Short mmCIF file of C-alpha atoms in Angstrom, two decimals:
data_model
loop_
_atom_site.label_atom_id
_atom_site.label_comp_id
_atom_site.label_asym_id
_atom_site.label_seq_id
_atom_site.Cartn_x
_atom_site.Cartn_y
_atom_site.Cartn_z
CA MET M 1 86.58 195.33 88.90
CA TRP M 2 86.28 194.47 85.22
CA TYR M 3 83.53 196.23 83.24
CA ILE M 4 82.06 196.33 79.69
CA THR M 5 80.84 199.55 78.09
CA CYS M 6 77.49 199.91 76.30
CA SER M 7 79.05 199.41 72.87
CA GLY M 8 79.84 195.81 73.75
CA SER M 9 82.78 195.74 71.35
CA ALA M 10 85.81 193.51 71.99
CA ARG M 11 88.08 196.54 71.43
CA THR M 12 86.40 198.45 74.23
CA LEU M 13 86.79 195.48 76.56
CA GLU M 14 90.50 195.26 75.73
CA ILE M 15 91.05 198.95 76.44
CA SER M 16 89.12 198.71 79.69
CA GLN M 17 91.25 195.77 80.81
CA GLN M 18 94.44 197.70 79.96
CA ILE M 19 93.27 200.66 82.01
CA GLN M 20 92.46 198.44 84.97
CA SER M 21 95.81 196.66 84.63
CA SER M 22 97.70 199.97 84.50
CA THR M 23 95.82 201.22 87.55
CA TYR M 24 96.68 198.03 89.41
CA LEU M 25 100.37 198.27 88.50
CA TYR M 26 100.43 201.94 89.50
CA SER M 27 98.91 201.06 92.88
CA ILE M 28 101.52 198.33 93.40
CA HIS M 29 104.28 200.83 92.49
CA LYS M 30 102.95 203.34 95.02
CA VAL M 31 102.86 200.70 97.75
CA ILE M 32 106.46 199.68 97.01
CA GLN M 33 107.54 203.34 96.89
CA GLN M 34 105.87 204.08 100.23
CA TYR M 35 107.45 200.99 101.74
CA SER M 36 110.89 202.06 100.50
CA MET M 37 110.43 205.52 102.00
CA SER M 38 109.29 203.99 105.26
CA ALA M 39 112.26 201.62 105.31
CA SER M 40 114.76 204.41 104.62
CA SER M 41 113.18 206.43 107.45
CA LYS M 42 113.84 203.72 110.00
CA ARG M 43 116.41 204.66 112.61
CA ILE M 44 119.41 202.51 113.41
CA LYS M 45 119.35 201.88 117.13
CA PHE M 46 122.44 202.27 119.32
CA VAL M 47 124.45 203.90 116.51
CA SER M 48 125.97 207.38 116.35
CA ILE M 49 127.81 208.83 113.38
CA SER M 50 129.63 212.16 113.24
CA LEU M 51 130.49 214.58 110.46
CA PRO M 52 133.58 216.78 111.12
CA ILE M 53 132.96 220.35 109.99
CA LEU M 54 134.68 223.73 109.89
CA TYR M 55 132.96 227.08 110.19
CA GLY M 56 134.12 230.62 110.73
CA ASN M 57 135.24 233.63 108.76
CA ASP M 58 138.16 235.17 106.90
CA ALA M 59 138.65 238.95 107.04
CA TYR M 60 140.89 241.44 105.26
CA LYS M 61 141.33 245.18 105.60
CA LEU M 62 139.78 247.00 102.69
CA THR M 63 142.32 248.53 100.33
CA PRO M 64 141.44 251.23 97.77
CA GLU M 65 141.62 248.56 95.06
CA MET M 66 139.12 246.34 96.92
CA ARG M 67 136.55 249.09 97.33
CA LYS M 68 133.60 249.22 94.96
CA PRO M 69 131.39 252.20 94.12
CA THR M 70 128.70 250.68 96.37
CA THR M 71 131.03 250.11 99.35
CA PRO M 72 130.01 252.39 102.27
CA PRO M 73 132.86 254.77 103.20
CA ASP M 74 132.84 253.68 106.87
CA HIS M 75 133.40 250.00 106.04
CA THR M 76 136.92 248.92 106.94
CA HIS M 77 137.01 245.18 106.19
CA GLU M 78 135.90 242.60 103.68
CA TRP M 79 134.94 239.28 105.26
CA THR M 80 133.64 235.87 104.25
CA VAL M 81 131.67 233.63 106.61
CA PHE M 82 131.53 229.95 105.69
CA PHE M 83 130.50 226.41 106.58
CA LYS M 84 132.15 223.33 105.07
CA PRO M 85 133.14 219.73 105.83
CA VAL M 86 136.71 219.18 107.02
CA LEU M 87 137.39 217.14 103.90
CA GLY M 88 136.72 219.45 100.98
CA ASP M 89 135.78 216.72 98.48
CA ILE M 90 132.75 215.57 100.47
CA ASP M 91 129.42 216.30 98.78
CA LEU M 92 126.79 217.20 101.38
CA THR M 93 124.00 218.11 98.93
CA PRO M 94 122.18 214.76 99.41
CA LEU M 95 121.96 215.62 103.10
CA ILE M 96 121.78 219.43 103.21
CA LYS M 97 119.12 221.28 101.22
CA LYS M 98 120.45 224.76 101.96
CA VAL M 99 122.45 226.82 104.44
CA THR M 100 121.25 230.20 105.68
CA PHE M 101 123.45 232.89 107.21
CA LYS M 102 121.70 235.43 109.44
CA LEU M 103 123.74 238.63 109.45
CA HIS M 104 123.28 241.79 111.48
CA GLU M 105 119.90 243.39 110.84
CA THR M 106 121.53 246.53 109.45
CA TYR M 107 122.55 244.60 106.32
CA GLU M 108 120.22 244.59 103.35
CA ASN M 109 118.56 241.18 103.18
CA PRO M 110 120.19 240.00 106.44
CA VAL M 111 119.21 236.34 105.92
CA ARG M 112 121.29 234.96 103.05
CA THR M 113 120.45 231.57 101.54
CA VAL M 114 123.02 229.34 99.83
CA GLU M 115 121.65 226.18 98.21
CA HIS M 116 124.86 224.76 96.74
CA PRO M 117 128.47 224.55 97.94
CA PRO M 118 130.58 226.42 98.64
CA TYR M 119 128.39 227.55 101.54
CA ARG M 120 129.67 231.07 102.19
CA VAL M 121 128.70 234.73 102.15
CA THR M 122 131.04 237.66 101.47
CA GLU M 123 130.33 241.18 102.71
CA THR M 124 132.03 244.34 103.92
CA GLY M 125 131.66 246.09 107.26
CA TRP M 126 133.31 247.79 110.20
CA GLY M 127 132.00 245.91 113.26
CA GLU M 128 131.96 242.44 114.76
CA PHE M 129 128.69 240.65 115.54
CA GLU M 130 127.15 237.21 115.91
CA ILE M 131 126.18 235.29 112.79
CA ILE M 132 123.68 232.43 112.93
CA ILE M 133 124.48 229.63 110.49
CA LYS M 134 121.52 227.30 110.02
CA LEU M 135 121.73 223.96 108.21
CA HIS M 136 118.49 222.89 106.54
CA PHE M 137 118.39 219.16 105.85
CA GLN M 138 116.66 217.58 102.87
CA PRO M 139 112.94 216.82 103.36
CA GLY M 140 112.31 213.53 105.12
CA VAL M 141 109.48 212.44 102.82
CA ASP M 142 111.74 212.38 99.77
CA LEU M 143 114.93 210.97 101.21
CA GLY M 144 113.95 209.41 104.51
CA ILE M 145 115.85 212.12 106.40
CA ASN M 146 114.09 213.05 109.61
CA GLU M 147 116.84 215.21 111.09
CA LYS M 148 115.97 218.63 112.48
CA ASN M 149 117.59 221.83 111.29
CA PHE M 150 120.87 222.63 113.02
CA GLN M 151 122.08 226.06 114.17
CA ILE M 152 125.64 227.28 114.66
CA PHE M 153 126.48 230.59 116.32
CA HIS M 154 129.66 232.27 115.11
CA ALA M 155 131.18 235.50 116.39
CA LEU M 156 132.49 237.39 113.37
CA LYS M 157 136.15 238.34 113.89
CA LEU M 158 137.73 241.27 112.08
CA HIS M 159 140.69 241.73 114.43
CA PRO M 160 143.27 239.28 115.86
CA TYR M 161 142.50 237.52 119.14
CA ASN M 162 145.88 238.63 120.46
CA PRO M 163 146.67 242.26 119.53
CA GLN M 164 150.35 241.64 120.33
CA GLN M 165 150.81 238.93 117.72
CA PRO M 166 152.58 239.93 114.49
CA LYS M 167 150.23 241.69 112.12
CA ARG M 168 149.69 240.21 108.69
CA GLU M 169 149.56 241.93 105.37
CA ASN M 170 146.17 243.56 104.70
CA GLY M 171 145.16 242.86 108.30
CA GLU M 172 144.42 239.26 107.41
CA VAL M 173 142.42 237.43 110.11
CA HIS M 174 141.15 233.84 110.10
CA SER M 175 138.68 232.62 112.71
CA VAL M 176 138.15 228.93 111.95
CA LEU M 177 136.44 226.57 114.39
CA TYR M 178 136.16 222.80 114.38
CA ASP M 179 133.03 220.94 115.39
CA GLU M 180 131.16 217.74 114.64
CA LEU M 181 127.58 217.13 113.60
CA VAL M 182 126.57 214.06 115.57
CA PHE M 183 123.61 212.00 114.37
CA ASN M 184 122.31 209.75 117.14
CA GLU M 185 120.35 206.77 115.85
CA PRO M 186 120.39 208.11 112.27
CA THR M 187 117.90 207.00 109.65
CA GLU M 188 119.11 204.35 107.24
CA ARG M 189 119.23 206.97 104.49
CA VAL M 190 121.36 209.38 106.54
CA PHE M 191 123.68 206.52 107.51
CA GLU M 192 124.06 205.53 103.85
CA ILE M 193 124.90 209.11 102.82
CA LEU M 194 127.46 209.59 105.59
CA THR M 195 129.25 206.29 104.98
CA ARG M 196 129.78 206.58 101.23
CA LYS M 197 133.24 208.00 101.93
CA PRO M 198 135.43 208.02 105.08
CA ILE M 199 134.15 211.51 105.94
CA ASN M 200 135.07 211.29 109.62
CA LEU M 201 138.79 210.94 108.91
CA ILE M 202 140.71 214.12 109.72
CA PRO M 203 143.78 214.70 107.51
CA TYR M 204 147.24 214.53 109.07
CA GLU M 205 148.78 217.21 106.87
CA LEU M 206 147.81 220.62 105.55
CA SER M 207 146.79 220.90 101.92
CA ASP M 208 148.79 224.15 101.80
CA PRO M 209 151.46 225.23 104.37
CA ASP M 210 150.22 228.82 104.08
CA LYS M 211 146.79 227.75 105.36
CA ARG M 212 147.95 226.73 108.82
CA ASP M 213 145.22 228.68 110.61
CA GLN M 214 142.55 227.89 108.02
CA GLU M 215 142.52 224.10 108.20
CA TYR M 216 142.12 221.47 110.90
CA ILE M 217 144.39 218.43 110.96
CA ARG M 218 144.85 215.41 113.19
CA PRO M 219 147.72 216.89 115.28
CA ASP M 220 145.36 219.76 116.19
CA GLU M 221 142.87 217.24 117.53
CA ILE M 222 145.59 215.44 119.50
CA ASP M 223 146.81 218.75 120.96
CA GLU M 224 143.25 219.74 121.85
CA LEU M 225 142.65 216.41 123.60
CA GLY M 226 145.88 216.93 125.54
CA ARG M 227 144.76 220.40 126.65
CA LEU M 228 141.37 219.01 127.65
CA ASP M 229 143.05 216.35 129.78
CA VAL M 230 145.05 219.06 131.57
CA TYR M 231 141.95 221.17 132.23
CA ILE M 232 139.93 218.14 133.36
CA GLN M 233 142.67 217.27 135.84
CA LYS M 234 142.73 220.86 137.13
CA ILE M 235 138.96 220.81 137.60
CA LYS M 236 139.17 217.51 139.48
CA GLU M 237 141.84 218.94 141.78
CA GLU M 238 139.74 222.07 142.36
CA ILE M 239 136.68 219.95 143.20
CA GLU M 240 138.71 217.86 145.64
CA HIS M 241 140.02 221.07 147.24
CA GLN M 242 136.49 222.45 147.57
CA VAL M 243 135.27 219.18 149.12
CA VAL M 244 138.04 219.32 151.74
CA GLN M 245 137.17 222.94 152.56
CA TYR M 246 133.49 222.05 152.84
CA LYS M 247 134.24 219.21 155.24
CA ASP M 248 136.40 221.52 157.38
CA LEU M 249 133.60 224.08 157.53
CA GLU M 250 131.11 221.39 158.50
CA GLN M 251 133.39 220.27 161.32
CA GLN M 252 133.79 223.87 162.52
CA LYS M 253 130.03 224.35 162.41
CA PHE M 254 129.48 221.17 164.39
CA ALA M 255 132.07 222.25 166.98
CA LEU M 256 130.34 225.61 167.47
CA THR M 257 126.99 223.96 168.14
CA GLN M 258 128.32 221.77 170.95
#
């Protein structure tokens, strides 16, 4: 609504019109902004997109040189727990606000928060325990991301899985696991973030031959699929065997009731 102040001056009328015009333009901007947020929050039906990730820990036996004045005398290892995309050059900050690592309650400040990559926490200790890695996604209002927080449970490893395998220098142990974050019917904003680069492509070769048990490459996936096929076939055979046994027992039961 246009209005004229008591002074009745033309200058006052001009200022009043400018204020009303600015208010109108601001309102239009807010409507467009809200529409953009709403559009980016829309989910893409019948679409799933995955993000290959690695998580786990590296551990080393504490040497006298590695010990600090604050290191408890009963601590035997230094370890680092981490979360990262398979491809190291992928920036997840538009998607992930922070990553929290929940350590054993005996640690000071057991919930550690990391807001920028690399997402990792280094500590010392003597025992193995479960660590909860929680991914906190960016707020949906700002970026149109409506995904829920995601939890990963990792068993901290300080000792080799197979005690008979050759021991490494400094008791080096790497427990690295592969997984995928799967977004079913992602929002348009999430889809745009995850398709900027070919993030779901797993490399065929190691970046460093000495990091064989610290990286995940395509042959590992092929080998894993082969092992899964073998186990699936074994389970099918076991089920068929159990079905045959069940039918035999049913026939024996029927014969006894006659």
